[in-house]
Amino acid sequence: MALALPEVAEGLCYGTPAFRVKNRLFARLWEDGETLVVSADSGTREALIKARPETFFVTDHYVSYDWVLVRLPAIAETELRDLITFAWRRKAPSALVAAVGGKSK
């Protein structure tokens, strides 16, 4: 799903699969293999957690960072695709986002 986005490279982060655009991390699989860590601004993160705490959460480690954790078994594929695309837009250079027809951040 993430690899379908422009200029995405797969690598490792803390020993788990991770996805970067122009060397900027926007998503990575958590160590449990069932949670995805995704870039999200604090307002979006809080709204997601408030609306669906069974799907979205944050740990003490991520409280000070713009990331949200997603329980993969609890999210629909289309919603996950939208969330990954949102994270990609946050991290991709503005020129790249504009080139594919969108607004960044």
mmCIF file with all atom_site columns, C-alpha atoms in Angstrom:
data_model
loop_
_atom_site.group_PDB
_atom_site.id
_atom_site.type_symbol
_atom_site.label_atom_id
_atom_site.label_alt_id
_atom_site.label_comp_id
_atom_site.label_asym_id
_atom_site.label_entity_id
_atom_site.label_seq_id
_atom_site.pdbx_PDB_ins_code
_atom_site.Cartn_x
_atom_site.Cartn_y
_atom_site.Cartn_z
_atom_site.occupancy
_atom_site.B_iso_or_equiv
_atom_site.pdbx_formal_charge
_atom_site.auth_seq_id
_atom_site.auth_comp_id
_atom_site.auth_asym_id
_atom_site.auth_atom_id
_atom_site.pdbx_PDB_model_num
ATOM 1   C CA . MET A 1 1   ? 0.000   0.000  0.000  1.00 0.00 ? 1   MET A CA 1
ATOM 2   C CA . ALA A 1 2   ? 2.705   2.518  1.005  1.00 0.00 ? 2   ALA A CA 1
ATOM 3   C CA . LEU A 1 3   ? 4.953   1.408  -1.837 1.00 0.00 ? 3   LEU A CA 1
ATOM 4   C CA . ALA A 1 4   ? 2.289   2.453  -4.352 1.00 0.00 ? 4   ALA A CA 1
ATOM 5   C CA . LEU A 1 5   ? 2.931   6.100  -3.442 1.00 0.00 ? 5   LEU A CA 1
ATOM 6   C CA . PRO A 1 6   ? 5.545   8.111  -5.396 1.00 0.00 ? 6   PRO A CA 1
ATOM 7   C CA . GLU A 1 7   ? 9.202   8.073  -4.332 1.00 0.00 ? 7   GLU A CA 1
ATOM 8   C CA . VAL A 1 8   ? 8.624   5.664  -1.423 1.00 0.00 ? 8   VAL A CA 1
ATOM 9   C CA . ALA A 1 9   ? 11.457  3.461  -0.259 1.00 0.00 ? 9   ALA A CA 1
ATOM 10  C CA . GLU A 1 10  ? 11.069  0.522  2.098  1.00 0.00 ? 10  GLU A CA 1
ATOM 11  C CA . GLY A 1 11  ? 13.707  -0.087 4.726  1.00 0.00 ? 11  GLY A CA 1
ATOM 12  C CA . LEU A 1 12  ? 14.017  -0.892 8.394  1.00 0.00 ? 12  LEU A CA 1
ATOM 13  C CA . CYS A 1 13  ? 13.444  1.178  11.506 1.00 0.00 ? 13  CYS A CA 1
ATOM 14  C CA . TYR A 1 14  ? 14.118  -0.484 14.853 1.00 0.00 ? 14  TYR A CA 1
ATOM 15  C CA . GLY A 1 15  ? 14.315  -3.767 12.963 1.00 0.00 ? 15  GLY A CA 1
ATOM 16  C CA . THR A 1 16  ? 10.819  -3.561 11.463 1.00 0.00 ? 16  THR A CA 1
ATOM 17  C CA . PRO A 1 17  ? 9.614   -2.596 7.961  1.00 0.00 ? 17  PRO A CA 1
ATOM 18  C CA . ALA A 1 18  ? 9.471   1.156  7.488  1.00 0.00 ? 18  ALA A CA 1
ATOM 19  C CA . PHE A 1 19  ? 8.461   3.491  4.686  1.00 0.00 ? 19  PHE A CA 1
ATOM 20  C CA . ARG A 1 20  ? 10.135  6.743  3.769  1.00 0.00 ? 20  ARG A CA 1
ATOM 21  C CA . VAL A 1 21  ? 9.597   9.397  1.149  1.00 0.00 ? 21  VAL A CA 1
ATOM 22  C CA . LYS A 1 22  ? 12.801  11.245 0.247  1.00 0.00 ? 22  LYS A CA 1
ATOM 23  C CA . ASN A 1 23  ? 14.386  9.718  3.371  1.00 0.00 ? 23  ASN A CA 1
ATOM 24  C CA . ARG A 1 24  ? 11.607  11.033 5.664  1.00 0.00 ? 24  ARG A CA 1
ATOM 25  C CA . LEU A 1 25  ? 9.907   8.338  7.707  1.00 0.00 ? 25  LEU A CA 1
ATOM 26  C CA . PHE A 1 26  ? 6.107   8.386  7.440  1.00 0.00 ? 26  PHE A CA 1
ATOM 27  C CA . ALA A 1 27  ? 5.087   4.888  8.596  1.00 0.00 ? 27  ALA A CA 1
ATOM 28  C CA . ARG A 1 28  ? 6.595   1.816  10.190 1.00 0.00 ? 28  ARG A CA 1
ATOM 29  C CA . LEU A 1 29  ? 5.407   -1.513 11.491 1.00 0.00 ? 29  LEU A CA 1
ATOM 30  C CA . TRP A 1 30  ? 5.627   -1.804 15.252 1.00 0.00 ? 30  TRP A CA 1
ATOM 31  C CA . GLU A 1 31  ? 7.484   -4.683 16.856 1.00 0.00 ? 31  GLU A CA 1
ATOM 32  C CA . ASP A 1 32  ? 4.287   -6.669 17.547 1.00 0.00 ? 32  ASP A CA 1
ATOM 33  C CA . GLY A 1 33  ? 3.620   -6.975 13.801 1.00 0.00 ? 33  GLY A CA 1
ATOM 34  C CA . GLU A 1 34  ? -0.011  -5.888 14.225 1.00 0.00 ? 34  GLU A CA 1
ATOM 35  C CA . THR A 1 35  ? 0.420   -2.169 14.844 1.00 0.00 ? 35  THR A CA 1
ATOM 36  C CA . LEU A 1 36  ? 1.416   0.523  12.379 1.00 0.00 ? 36  LEU A CA 1
ATOM 37  C CA . VAL A 1 37  ? 3.042   3.752  13.545 1.00 0.00 ? 37  VAL A CA 1
ATOM 38  C CA . VAL A 1 38  ? 1.894   6.549  11.216 1.00 0.00 ? 38  VAL A CA 1
ATOM 39  C CA . SER A 1 39  ? 2.772   10.229 10.984 1.00 0.00 ? 39  SER A CA 1
ATOM 40  C CA . ALA A 1 40  ? -0.181  12.414 12.016 1.00 0.00 ? 40  ALA A CA 1
ATOM 41  C CA . ASP A 1 41  ? -0.428  15.928 13.382 1.00 0.00 ? 41  ASP A CA 1
ATOM 42  C CA . SER A 1 42  ? -1.509  16.171 17.005 1.00 0.00 ? 42  SER A CA 1
ATOM 43  C CA . GLY A 1 43  ? -5.030  17.401 16.168 1.00 0.00 ? 43  GLY A CA 1
ATOM 44  C CA . THR A 1 44  ? -5.690  14.520 13.807 1.00 0.00 ? 44  THR A CA 1
ATOM 45  C CA . ARG A 1 45  ? -4.176  12.056 16.248 1.00 0.00 ? 45  ARG A CA 1
ATOM 46  C CA . GLU A 1 46  ? -6.361  13.222 19.115 1.00 0.00 ? 46  GLU A CA 1
ATOM 47  C CA . ALA A 1 47  ? -9.498  13.141 16.950 1.00 0.00 ? 47  ALA A CA 1
ATOM 48  C CA . LEU A 1 48  ? -8.745  9.584  15.800 1.00 0.00 ? 48  LEU A CA 1
ATOM 49  C CA . ILE A 1 49  ? -8.072  8.356  19.337 1.00 0.00 ? 49  ILE A CA 1
ATOM 50  C CA . LYS A 1 50  ? -11.200 10.035 20.697 1.00 0.00 ? 50  LYS A CA 1
ATOM 51  C CA . ALA A 1 51  ? -13.406 8.625  17.933 1.00 0.00 ? 51  ALA A CA 1
ATOM 52  C CA . ARG A 1 52  ? -12.001 5.080  17.927 1.00 0.00 ? 52  ARG A CA 1
ATOM 53  C CA . PRO A 1 53  ? -9.736  4.206  20.868 1.00 0.00 ? 53  PRO A CA 1
ATOM 54  C CA . GLU A 1 54  ? -10.050 0.520  19.973 1.00 0.00 ? 54  GLU A CA 1
ATOM 55  C CA . THR A 1 55  ? -8.234  1.267  16.694 1.00 0.00 ? 55  THR A CA 1
ATOM 56  C CA . PHE A 1 56  ? -6.009  4.283  17.389 1.00 0.00 ? 56  PHE A CA 1
ATOM 57  C CA . PHE A 1 57  ? -3.782  4.937  20.379 1.00 0.00 ? 57  PHE A CA 1
ATOM 58  C CA . VAL A 1 58  ? -0.510  6.449  21.549 1.00 0.00 ? 58  VAL A CA 1
ATOM 59  C CA . THR A 1 59  ? 2.043   5.249  24.080 1.00 0.00 ? 59  THR A CA 1
ATOM 60  C CA . ASP A 1 60  ? 4.050   7.386  26.481 1.00 0.00 ? 60  ASP A CA 1
ATOM 61  C CA . HIS A 1 61  ? 6.962   7.247  24.045 1.00 0.00 ? 61  HIS A CA 1
ATOM 62  C CA . TYR A 1 62  ? 4.937   8.897  21.251 1.00 0.00 ? 62  TYR A CA 1
ATOM 63  C CA . VAL A 1 63  ? 3.051   11.494 23.322 1.00 0.00 ? 63  VAL A CA 1
ATOM 64  C CA . SER A 1 64  ? 5.492   14.280 22.402 1.00 0.00 ? 64  SER A CA 1
ATOM 65  C CA . TYR A 1 65  ? 5.707   13.332 18.726 1.00 0.00 ? 65  TYR A CA 1
ATOM 66  C CA . ASP A 1 66  ? 3.339   13.638 15.779 1.00 0.00 ? 66  ASP A CA 1
ATOM 67  C CA . TRP A 1 67  ? 2.601   9.927  15.393 1.00 0.00 ? 67  TRP A CA 1
ATOM 68  C CA . VAL A 1 68  ? -0.434  7.740  15.964 1.00 0.00 ? 68  VAL A CA 1
ATOM 69  C CA . LEU A 1 69  ? -0.465  3.975  16.447 1.00 0.00 ? 69  LEU A CA 1
ATOM 70  C CA . VAL A 1 70  ? -2.997  1.936  14.495 1.00 0.00 ? 70  VAL A CA 1
ATOM 71  C CA . ARG A 1 71  ? -4.186  -1.570 15.377 1.00 0.00 ? 71  ARG A CA 1
ATOM 72  C CA . LEU A 1 72  ? -4.157  -3.146 11.915 1.00 0.00 ? 72  LEU A CA 1
ATOM 73  C CA . PRO A 1 73  ? -6.789  -5.849 12.591 1.00 0.00 ? 73  PRO A CA 1
ATOM 74  C CA . ALA A 1 74  ? -9.233  -3.086 13.615 1.00 0.00 ? 74  ALA A CA 1
ATOM 75  C CA . ILE A 1 75  ? -9.020  -0.853 10.527 1.00 0.00 ? 75  ILE A CA 1
ATOM 76  C CA . ALA A 1 76  ? -10.554 -1.225 7.069  1.00 0.00 ? 76  ALA A CA 1
ATOM 77  C CA . GLU A 1 77  ? -8.195  -1.347 4.104  1.00 0.00 ? 77  GLU A CA 1
ATOM 78  C CA . THR A 1 78  ? -9.614  1.818  2.527  1.00 0.00 ? 78  THR A CA 1
ATOM 79  C CA . GLU A 1 79  ? -9.278  3.774  5.759  1.00 0.00 ? 79  GLU A CA 1
ATOM 80  C CA . LEU A 1 80  ? -5.722  2.525  6.210  1.00 0.00 ? 80  LEU A CA 1
ATOM 81  C CA . ARG A 1 81  ? -4.862  3.552  2.644  1.00 0.00 ? 81  ARG A CA 1
ATOM 82  C CA . ASP A 1 82  ? -6.222  7.057  3.326  1.00 0.00 ? 82  ASP A CA 1
ATOM 83  C CA . LEU A 1 83  ? -4.236  7.321  6.558  1.00 0.00 ? 83  LEU A CA 1
ATOM 84  C CA . ILE A 1 84  ? -1.005  6.197  4.875  1.00 0.00 ? 84  ILE A CA 1
ATOM 85  C CA . THR A 1 85  ? -1.586  8.665  2.039  1.00 0.00 ? 85  THR A CA 1
ATOM 86  C CA . PHE A 1 86  ? -2.191  11.441 4.583  1.00 0.00 ? 86  PHE A CA 1
ATOM 87  C CA . ALA A 1 87  ? 1.074   10.540 6.339  1.00 0.00 ? 87  ALA A CA 1
ATOM 88  C CA . TRP A 1 88  ? 2.935   10.486 3.013  1.00 0.00 ? 88  TRP A CA 1
ATOM 89  C CA . ARG A 1 89  ? 1.617   13.972 2.168  1.00 0.00 ? 89  ARG A CA 1
ATOM 90  C CA . ARG A 1 90  ? 2.822   15.260 5.548  1.00 0.00 ? 90  ARG A CA 1
ATOM 91  C CA . LYS A 1 91  ? 6.369   14.052 4.946  1.00 0.00 ? 91  LYS A CA 1
ATOM 92  C CA . ALA A 1 92  ? 6.813   14.352 1.179  1.00 0.00 ? 92  ALA A CA 1
ATOM 93  C CA . PRO A 1 93  ? 8.427   17.500 -0.204 1.00 0.00 ? 93  PRO A CA 1
ATOM 94  C CA . SER A 1 94  ? 5.812   20.050 -1.284 1.00 0.00 ? 94  SER A CA 1
ATOM 95  C CA . ALA A 1 95  ? 7.014   19.917 -4.893 1.00 0.00 ? 95  ALA A CA 1
ATOM 96  C CA . LEU A 1 96  ? 6.460   16.146 -5.005 1.00 0.00 ? 96  LEU A CA 1
ATOM 97  C CA . VAL A 1 97  ? 2.978   16.434 -3.517 1.00 0.00 ? 97  VAL A CA 1
ATOM 98  C CA . ALA A 1 98  ? 2.121   19.192 -6.001 1.00 0.00 ? 98  ALA A CA 1
ATOM 99  C CA . ALA A 1 99  ? 3.471   17.092 -8.878 1.00 0.00 ? 99  ALA A CA 1
ATOM 100 C CA . VAL A 1 100 ? 0.981   14.335 -8.069 1.00 0.00 ? 100 VAL A CA 1
ATOM 101 C CA . GLY A 1 101 ? -1.862  16.811 -7.694 1.00 0.00 ? 101 GLY A CA 1
ATOM 102 C CA . GLY A 1 102 ? -2.317  17.479 -4.033 1.00 0.00 ? 102 GLY A CA 1
ATOM 103 C CA . LYS A 1 103 ? -1.745  19.781 -1.103 1.00 0.00 ? 103 LYS A CA 1
ATOM 104 C CA . SER A 1 104 ? 0.971   18.961 1.381  1.00 0.00 ? 104 SER A CA 1
ATOM 105 C CA . LYS A 1 105 ? 0.719   18.963 5.136  1.00 0.00 ? 105 LYS A CA 1
#
